[in-house]
């Protein structure tokens, strides 16, 4: 990295008109970059499960029809770091020293970002640069343990947890919305219900939604697999109905989540707010261990 920093910063005016094939460059990746992005992300398949899941689903690093894409940083023509830039910013093997390059490219796109999440050092470096460009965060969560479990859970799984069913969509969607609002502080329906509803429906159709409805049809517990590859799944959206909290049910449900997730991939991962000591204790009881630290910046 010292080699990179010794060069004239390529986002400065003095570099804009200079063709320097031996220097750093940044651009949006296209389909021809798919193998390079895949190799870059596979250096850490747990940390990079988001982008690897995207590549698995689409088969390409090219921008989506909605305009989301991947910002790539190249050194001597070699992809050395990247960042997904869609509704959210997600660094991929991005050295914090490259944050100014990526932040400038993200800002130039004119997109509004709901959040940035991923490895804490890269996300916080991006936040510093984006703040200087006028992107103000309303919350920074700088300590989110990244946890994994391989092999069976240490607690007996709750047999009531099942895959979500589209027949129960009208019960599952409000539970998902309640979790989202508790987690980020505003409704996922801001700007309309359609996008979020499609997201929840898609997870159910993919078999990535897990839920327990009691005999009265109430959602007791729910969780989703937000990213899935052949090697790793990432659990998201964990939510217990407030009526049933404090009854010691969470560990059994999380064990059931692990059981179902490991039917798709051998490693189950998640990240959790560092201040949520109760959740961390539950995950550790189930058998999760910390392997890294994420951060999330909510814009």
mmCIF file of C-alpha atoms in Angstrom:
data_model
loop_
_atom_site.group_PDB
_atom_site.id
_atom_site.type_symbol
_atom_site.label_atom_id
_atom_site.label_comp_id
_atom_site.label_asym_id
_atom_site.label_seq_id
_atom_site.Cartn_x
_atom_site.Cartn_y
_atom_site.Cartn_z
ATOM 1 C CA UNK A 1 0.000 0.000 0.000
ATOM 2 C CA UNK A 2 2.928 2.394 0.491
ATOM 3 C CA UNK A 3 3.516 2.178 -3.245
ATOM 4 C CA UNK A 4 0.004 3.474 -3.896
ATOM 5 C CA UNK A 5 0.211 6.325 -1.450
ATOM 6 C CA UNK A 6 3.534 7.520 -2.815
ATOM 7 C CA UNK A 7 1.901 8.402 -6.138
ATOM 8 C CA UNK A 8 0.003 11.568 -6.887
ATOM 9 C CA UNK A 9 -3.548 10.987 -5.660
ATOM 10 C CA UNK A 10 -5.565 10.131 -8.782
ATOM 11 C CA UNK A 11 -8.653 12.038 -7.641
ATOM 12 C CA UNK A 12 -6.713 15.339 -7.741
ATOM 13 C CA UNK A 13 -6.950 17.718 -10.696
ATOM 14 C CA UNK A 14 -3.288 17.171 -11.512
ATOM 15 C CA UNK A 15 -4.046 13.554 -12.388
ATOM 16 C CA UNK A 16 -7.271 13.982 -14.340
ATOM 17 C CA UNK A 17 -5.633 14.681 -17.672
ATOM 18 C CA UNK A 18 -2.655 12.399 -17.207
ATOM 19 C CA UNK A 19 -2.681 8.883 -18.578
ATOM 20 C CA UNK A 20 -0.629 6.859 -16.134
ATOM 21 C CA UNK A 21 -1.030 3.116 -16.782
ATOM 22 C CA UNK A 22 1.172 2.360 -13.780
ATOM 23 C CA UNK A 23 -0.986 4.394 -11.378
ATOM 24 C CA UNK A 24 -4.236 3.945 -9.528
ATOM 25 C CA UNK A 25 -7.497 4.192 -11.394
ATOM 26 C CA UNK A 26 -11.148 3.855 -10.453
ATOM 27 C CA UNK A 27 -14.158 2.921 -12.548
ATOM 28 C CA UNK A 28 -17.455 1.056 -12.505
ATOM 29 C CA UNK A 29 -16.915 -2.631 -13.188
ATOM 30 C CA UNK A 30 -18.463 -4.374 -16.168
ATOM 31 C CA UNK A 31 -19.094 -7.975 -17.124
ATOM 32 C CA UNK A 32 -15.478 -8.599 -18.104
ATOM 33 C CA UNK A 33 -14.446 -7.821 -14.521
ATOM 34 C CA UNK A 34 -16.566 -10.633 -13.069
ATOM 35 C CA UNK A 35 -13.696 -13.143 -12.596
ATOM 36 C CA UNK A 36 -11.461 -10.514 -10.966
ATOM 37 C CA UNK A 37 -14.199 -9.365 -8.585
ATOM 38 C CA UNK A 38 -15.029 -12.955 -7.699
ATOM 39 C CA UNK A 39 -11.397 -13.752 -6.884
ATOM 40 C CA UNK A 40 -11.079 -10.568 -4.832
ATOM 41 C CA UNK A 41 -14.199 -11.339 -2.783
ATOM 42 C CA UNK A 42 -13.273 -14.989 -2.280
ATOM 43 C CA UNK A 43 -10.260 -13.911 -0.225
ATOM 44 C CA UNK A 44 -12.747 -13.640 2.652
ATOM 45 C CA UNK A 45 -15.998 -15.436 1.778
ATOM 46 C CA UNK A 46 -17.630 -14.670 5.131
ATOM 47 C CA UNK A 47 -16.966 -10.944 5.136
ATOM 48 C CA UNK A 48 -17.818 -10.643 1.438
ATOM 49 C CA UNK A 49 -20.906 -12.852 1.386
ATOM 50 C CA UNK A 50 -23.072 -9.930 0.206
ATOM 51 C CA UNK A 51 -21.226 -9.383 -3.074
ATOM 52 C CA UNK A 52 -20.581 -13.103 -3.600
ATOM 53 C CA UNK A 53 -24.312 -13.721 -3.178
ATOM 54 C CA UNK A 54 -25.016 -11.027 -5.752
ATOM 55 C CA UNK A 55 -22.536 -12.570 -8.190
ATOM 56 C CA UNK A 56 -24.075 -16.004 -7.618
ATOM 57 C CA UNK A 57 -27.532 -14.658 -8.396
ATOM 58 C CA UNK A 58 -26.661 -12.508 -11.413
ATOM 59 C CA UNK A 59 -23.486 -14.045 -12.775
ATOM 60 C CA UNK A 60 -21.959 -10.666 -13.548
ATOM 61 C CA UNK A 61 -20.160 -7.674 -12.054
ATOM 62 C CA UNK A 62 -21.917 -5.380 -14.536
ATOM 63 C CA UNK A 63 -24.349 -2.715 -13.274
ATOM 64 C CA UNK A 64 -27.924 -3.788 -12.631
ATOM 65 C CA UNK A 65 -30.896 -2.555 -14.610
ATOM 66 C CA UNK A 66 -31.644 -0.252 -11.691
ATOM 67 C CA UNK A 67 -28.243 1.420 -11.928
ATOM 68 C CA UNK A 68 -26.502 -0.223 -8.970
ATOM 69 C CA UNK A 69 -22.918 -1.183 -9.694
ATOM 70 C CA UNK A 70 -19.507 -1.939 -8.282
ATOM 71 C CA UNK A 71 -16.802 0.706 -7.993
ATOM 72 C CA UNK A 72 -13.421 -0.891 -8.656
ATOM 73 C CA UNK A 73 -9.994 0.438 -7.724
ATOM 74 C CA UNK A 74 -7.132 -0.756 -9.916
ATOM 75 C CA UNK A 75 -3.387 -0.621 -9.295
ATOM 76 C CA UNK A 76 -1.308 -1.236 -12.417
ATOM 77 C CA UNK A 77 -4.456 -2.669 -14.000
ATOM 78 C CA UNK A 78 -5.078 -5.154 -11.167
ATOM 79 C CA UNK A 79 -8.338 -4.954 -9.217
ATOM 80 C CA UNK A 80 -7.171 -4.267 -5.664
ATOM 81 C CA UNK A 81 -10.372 -3.142 -3.929
ATOM 82 C CA UNK A 82 -14.034 -2.588 -4.687
ATOM 83 C CA UNK A 83 -17.291 -1.270 -3.286
ATOM 84 C CA UNK A 84 -20.876 -2.122 -4.133
ATOM 85 C CA UNK A 85 -22.809 1.091 -4.773
ATOM 86 C CA UNK A 86 -26.555 0.600 -4.871
ATOM 87 C CA UNK A 87 -29.079 1.503 -2.202
ATOM 88 C CA UNK A 88 -26.156 0.851 0.154
ATOM 89 C CA UNK A 89 -22.374 1.015 -0.003
ATOM 90 C CA UNK A 90 -20.603 -2.269 0.755
ATOM 91 C CA UNK A 91 -16.767 -2.370 0.648
ATOM 92 C CA UNK A 92 -15.083 -5.453 -0.805
ATOM 93 C CA UNK A 93 -11.484 -6.016 0.361
ATOM 94 C CA UNK A 94 -11.088 -2.245 0.423
ATOM 95 C CA UNK A 95 -8.013 -0.841 2.126
ATOM 96 C CA UNK A 96 -9.068 2.248 4.137
ATOM 97 C CA UNK A 97 -6.361 4.230 2.339
ATOM 98 C CA UNK A 98 -8.424 3.878 -0.843
ATOM 99 C CA UNK A 99 -11.551 5.388 0.729
ATOM 100 C CA UNK A 100 -11.040 8.852 -0.841
ATOM 101 C CA UNK A 101 -11.087 7.341 -4.335
ATOM 102 C CA UNK A 102 -14.235 5.330 -3.707
ATOM 103 C CA UNK A 103 -16.031 8.112 -1.851
ATOM 104 C CA UNK A 104 -15.373 10.523 -4.719
ATOM 105 C CA UNK A 105 -16.735 8.030 -7.246
ATOM 106 C CA UNK A 106 -19.768 7.277 -5.074
ATOM 107 C CA UNK A 107 -20.473 10.968 -4.636
ATOM 108 C CA UNK A 108 -20.084 11.713 -8.344
ATOM 109 C CA UNK A 109 -22.741 9.133 -9.210
ATOM 110 C CA UNK A 110 -25.398 11.359 -7.652
ATOM 111 C CA UNK A 111 -27.047 8.397 -5.875
ATOM 112 C CA UNK A 112 -28.430 8.660 -2.370
ATOM 113 C CA UNK A 113 -27.278 5.901 -0.071
ATOM 114 C CA UNK A 114 -29.331 4.529 2.802
ATOM 115 C CA UNK A 115 -26.296 3.081 4.556
ATOM 116 C CA UNK A 116 -22.767 1.788 4.339
ATOM 117 C CA UNK A 117 -21.966 -1.531 5.980
ATOM 118 C CA UNK A 118 -19.140 -4.019 6.078
ATOM 119 C CA UNK A 119 -15.664 -4.247 7.644
ATOM 120 C CA UNK A 120 -15.395 -1.494 10.231
ATOM 121 C CA UNK A 121 -12.081 0.002 9.093
ATOM 122 C CA UNK A 122 -13.227 0.443 5.485
ATOM 123 C CA UNK A 123 -16.751 1.629 6.335
ATOM 124 C CA UNK A 124 -15.563 4.219 8.849
ATOM 125 C CA UNK A 125 -12.931 5.497 6.412
ATOM 126 C CA UNK A 126 -15.634 5.865 3.747
ATOM 127 C CA UNK A 127 -17.851 7.674 6.229
ATOM 128 C CA UNK A 128 -15.114 10.194 7.011
ATOM 129 C CA UNK A 129 -14.649 10.949 3.324
ATOM 130 C CA UNK A 130 -18.363 11.028 2.495
ATOM 131 C CA UNK A 131 -19.042 13.371 5.411
ATOM 132 C CA UNK A 132 -16.582 15.802 3.874
ATOM 133 C CA UNK A 133 -18.596 15.585 0.653
ATOM 134 C CA UNK A 134 -21.872 16.425 2.383
ATOM 135 C CA UNK A 135 -23.275 12.968 3.150
ATOM 136 C CA UNK A 136 -24.452 13.357 6.730
ATOM 137 C CA UNK A 137 -25.062 10.263 8.846
ATOM 138 C CA UNK A 138 -27.806 10.150 11.426
ATOM 139 C CA UNK A 139 -26.231 7.182 13.201
ATOM 140 C CA UNK A 140 -22.871 5.400 13.217
ATOM 141 C CA UNK A 141 -22.629 1.887 14.669
ATOM 142 C CA UNK A 142 -18.912 1.320 14.802
ATOM 143 C CA UNK A 143 -18.752 -1.952 16.746
ATOM 144 C CA UNK A 144 -20.729 -4.840 15.273
ATOM 145 C CA UNK A 145 -19.179 -8.248 15.940
ATOM 146 C CA UNK A 146 -19.181 -10.491 12.858
ATOM 147 C CA UNK A 147 -19.944 -13.998 14.093
ATOM 148 C CA UNK A 148 -20.005 -17.465 12.544
ATOM 149 C CA UNK A 149 -20.931 -21.017 13.418
ATOM 150 C CA UNK A 150 -19.821 -24.150 11.598
ATOM 151 C CA UNK A 151 -21.384 -27.437 12.541
ATOM 152 C CA UNK A 152 -24.445 -28.051 14.703
ATOM 153 C CA UNK A 153 -25.720 -25.549 17.222
ATOM 154 C CA UNK A 154 -25.115 -26.164 20.925
ATOM 155 C CA UNK A 155 -28.786 -25.709 21.859
ATOM 156 C CA UNK A 156 -31.765 -27.838 20.904
ATOM 157 C CA UNK A 157 -33.542 -26.200 17.953
ATOM 158 C CA UNK A 158 -37.137 -25.073 18.329
ATOM 159 C CA UNK A 159 -39.191 -27.379 16.072
ATOM 160 C CA UNK A 160 -41.787 -24.673 15.471
ATOM 161 C CA UNK A 161 -39.591 -22.693 13.088
ATOM 162 C CA UNK A 162 -40.522 -23.280 9.447
ATOM 163 C CA UNK A 163 -39.819 -21.748 6.072
ATOM 164 C CA UNK A 164 -42.032 -18.772 5.336
ATOM 165 C CA UNK A 165 -45.054 -19.422 3.138
ATOM 166 C CA UNK A 166 -46.582 -16.945 0.710
ATOM 167 C CA UNK A 167 -49.971 -17.827 2.167
ATOM 168 C CA UNK A 168 -48.778 -16.110 5.353
ATOM 169 C CA UNK A 169 -47.327 -13.060 3.590
ATOM 170 C CA UNK A 170 -49.824 -10.660 5.187
ATOM 171 C CA UNK A 171 -48.646 -11.796 8.632
ATOM 172 C CA UNK A 172 -44.930 -11.970 7.847
ATOM 173 C CA UNK A 173 -44.676 -8.540 6.198
ATOM 174 C CA UNK A 174 -45.811 -6.545 9.287
ATOM 175 C CA UNK A 175 -43.329 -8.483 11.448
ATOM 176 C CA UNK A 176 -40.521 -7.656 9.008
ATOM 177 C CA UNK A 177 -41.551 -3.996 8.993
ATOM 178 C CA UNK A 178 -41.632 -3.932 12.803
ATOM 179 C CA UNK A 179 -38.103 -5.377 12.947
ATOM 180 C CA UNK A 180 -36.842 -2.833 10.422
ATOM 181 C CA UNK A 181 -38.324 0.096 12.318
ATOM 182 C CA UNK A 182 -36.905 -1.145 15.631
ATOM 183 C CA UNK A 183 -33.473 -1.567 14.058
ATOM 184 C CA UNK A 184 -33.065 1.632 12.033
ATOM 185 C CA UNK A 185 -35.598 3.982 13.609
ATOM 186 C CA UNK A 186 -37.903 4.645 10.669
ATOM 187 C CA UNK A 187 -40.484 2.761 8.622
ATOM 188 C CA UNK A 188 -39.375 0.743 5.571
ATOM 189 C CA UNK A 189 -42.517 2.049 3.881
ATOM 190 C CA UNK A 190 -41.211 5.593 3.564
ATOM 191 C CA UNK A 191 -41.611 6.404 -0.100
ATOM 192 C CA UNK A 192 -44.075 3.539 -0.585
ATOM 193 C CA UNK A 193 -44.615 -0.100 0.345
ATOM 194 C CA UNK A 194 -43.857 -1.723 -3.008
ATOM 195 C CA UNK A 195 -40.064 -2.054 -2.844
ATOM 196 C CA UNK A 196 -39.943 -3.460 0.684
ATOM 197 C CA UNK A 197 -42.919 -5.740 0.052
ATOM 198 C CA UNK A 198 -41.199 -7.173 -3.029
ATOM 199 C CA UNK A 199 -38.042 -7.763 -1.001
ATOM 200 C CA UNK A 200 -39.927 -9.740 1.676
ATOM 201 C CA UNK A 201 -41.889 -11.675 -0.942
ATOM 202 C CA UNK A 202 -38.679 -12.522 -2.778
ATOM 203 C CA UNK A 203 -37.068 -13.942 0.362
ATOM 204 C CA UNK A 204 -40.114 -16.140 0.951
ATOM 205 C CA UNK A 205 -40.081 -17.387 -2.659
ATOM 206 C CA UNK A 206 -36.359 -18.201 -2.414
ATOM 207 C CA UNK A 207 -36.845 -20.218 0.765
ATOM 208 C CA UNK A 208 -34.762 -17.722 2.731
ATOM 209 C CA UNK A 209 -37.505 -16.634 5.145
ATOM 210 C CA UNK A 210 -37.984 -18.493 8.428
ATOM 211 C CA UNK A 211 -40.892 -17.933 10.763
ATOM 212 C CA UNK A 212 -42.898 -19.445 13.599
ATOM 213 C CA UNK A 213 -46.600 -18.652 13.646
ATOM 214 C CA UNK A 214 -48.501 -19.851 16.708
ATOM 215 C CA UNK A 215 -51.984 -21.373 16.691
ATOM 216 C CA UNK A 216 -53.512 -17.887 16.694
ATOM 217 C CA UNK A 217 -51.547 -16.958 13.570
ATOM 218 C CA UNK A 218 -49.246 -14.550 15.381
ATOM 219 C CA UNK A 219 -45.593 -14.323 14.313
ATOM 220 C CA UNK A 220 -43.633 -15.374 17.392
ATOM 221 C CA UNK A 221 -40.170 -15.267 15.801
ATOM 222 C CA UNK A 222 -38.762 -14.638 12.351
ATOM 223 C CA UNK A 223 -35.411 -14.306 10.572
ATOM 224 C CA UNK A 224 -34.126 -14.258 7.003
ATOM 225 C CA UNK A 225 -31.055 -15.325 5.097
ATOM 226 C CA UNK A 226 -30.158 -12.018 3.495
ATOM 227 C CA UNK A 227 -27.180 -13.370 1.548
ATOM 228 C CA UNK A 228 -26.524 -16.937 0.431
ATOM 229 C CA UNK A 229 -23.605 -18.616 -1.326
ATOM 230 C CA UNK A 230 -22.547 -22.250 -1.565
ATOM 231 C CA UNK A 231 -20.200 -21.683 1.381
ATOM 232 C CA UNK A 232 -21.832 -19.069 3.625
ATOM 233 C CA UNK A 233 -25.229 -17.740 4.582
ATOM 234 C CA UNK A 234 -25.766 -14.476 6.436
ATOM 235 C CA UNK A 235 -28.666 -14.277 8.872
ATOM 236 C CA UNK A 236 -30.515 -10.955 8.985
ATOM 237 C CA UNK A 237 -33.767 -9.575 10.314
ATOM 238 C CA UNK A 238 -33.825 -11.553 13.564
ATOM 239 C CA UNK A 239 -36.986 -10.526 15.451
ATOM 240 C CA UNK A 240 -38.916 -11.836 18.418
ATOM 241 C CA UNK A 241 -42.471 -10.656 18.957
ATOM 242 C CA UNK A 242 -42.340 -8.369 22.045
ATOM 243 C CA UNK A 243 -45.156 -10.384 23.623
ATOM 244 C CA UNK A 244 -42.882 -13.420 23.801
ATOM 245 C CA UNK A 245 -39.622 -11.766 24.816
ATOM 246 C CA UNK A 246 -37.968 -12.608 28.112
ATOM 247 C CA UNK A 247 -39.131 -16.228 28.048
ATOM 248 C CA UNK A 248 -35.819 -17.814 27.071
ATOM 249 C CA UNK A 249 -36.999 -18.740 23.573
ATOM 250 C CA UNK A 250 -34.368 -16.980 21.440
ATOM 251 C CA UNK A 251 -31.594 -19.584 21.651
ATOM 252 C CA UNK A 252 -33.865 -22.393 20.494
ATOM 253 C CA UNK A 253 -35.109 -20.347 17.571
ATOM 254 C CA UNK A 254 -31.578 -19.326 16.564
ATOM 255 C CA UNK A 255 -30.500 -22.961 16.718
ATOM 256 C CA UNK A 256 -33.351 -23.763 14.347
ATOM 257 C CA UNK A 257 -32.184 -20.944 12.044
ATOM 258 C CA UNK A 258 -28.695 -22.477 11.991
ATOM 259 C CA UNK A 259 -30.138 -25.916 11.276
ATOM 260 C CA UNK A 260 -32.049 -24.634 8.253
ATOM 261 C CA UNK A 261 -29.254 -22.351 7.037
ATOM 262 C CA UNK A 262 -26.767 -25.212 7.057
ATOM 263 C CA UNK A 263 -28.963 -27.115 4.632
ATOM 264 C CA UNK A 264 -27.836 -24.466 2.123
ATOM 265 C CA UNK A 265 -24.216 -23.796 3.171
ATOM 266 C CA UNK A 266 -21.859 -25.095 5.885
ATOM 267 C CA UNK A 267 -21.098 -21.710 7.485
ATOM 268 C CA UNK A 268 -23.752 -19.515 9.076
ATOM 269 C CA UNK A 269 -22.841 -15.894 9.790
ATOM 270 C CA UNK A 270 -24.398 -12.748 11.193
ATOM 271 C CA UNK A 271 -23.370 -9.398 12.623
ATOM 272 C CA UNK A 272 -24.847 -7.779 15.695
ATOM 273 C CA UNK A 273 -24.654 -4.406 17.409
ATOM 274 C CA UNK A 274 -21.934 -4.481 20.033
ATOM 275 C CA UNK A 275 -24.216 -2.808 22.575
ATOM 276 C CA UNK A 276 -26.819 -5.589 22.226
ATOM 277 C CA UNK A 277 -25.324 -7.753 24.950
ATOM 278 C CA UNK A 278 -28.423 -9.914 25.282
ATOM 279 C CA UNK A 279 -28.367 -10.918 21.613
ATOM 280 C CA UNK A 280 -24.613 -11.499 21.676
ATOM 281 C CA UNK A 281 -25.003 -13.756 24.691
ATOM 282 C CA UNK A 282 -27.710 -15.744 22.905
ATOM 283 C CA UNK A 283 -25.591 -16.188 19.788
ATOM 284 C CA UNK A 284 -22.600 -17.312 21.833
ATOM 285 C CA UNK A 285 -24.792 -19.793 23.706
ATOM 286 C CA UNK A 286 -25.915 -21.242 20.376
ATOM 287 C CA UNK A 287 -22.268 -21.605 19.316
ATOM 288 C CA UNK A 288 -21.447 -18.495 17.275
ATOM 289 C CA UNK A 289 -17.938 -17.046 17.635
ATOM 290 C CA UNK A 290 -16.607 -13.643 16.597
ATOM 291 C CA UNK A 291 -14.332 -13.551 13.542
ATOM 292 C CA UNK A 292 -14.290 -9.835 12.742
ATOM 293 C CA UNK A 293 -15.916 -6.471 13.308
ATOM 294 C CA UNK A 294 -18.386 -4.712 11.031
ATOM 295 C CA UNK A 295 -19.688 -1.168 11.163
ATOM 296 C CA UNK A 296 -22.878 0.362 9.781
ATOM 297 C CA UNK A 297 -23.394 4.016 8.917
ATOM 298 C CA UNK A 298 -27.036 5.040 8.473
ATOM 299 C CA UNK A 299 -27.448 8.094 6.246
#
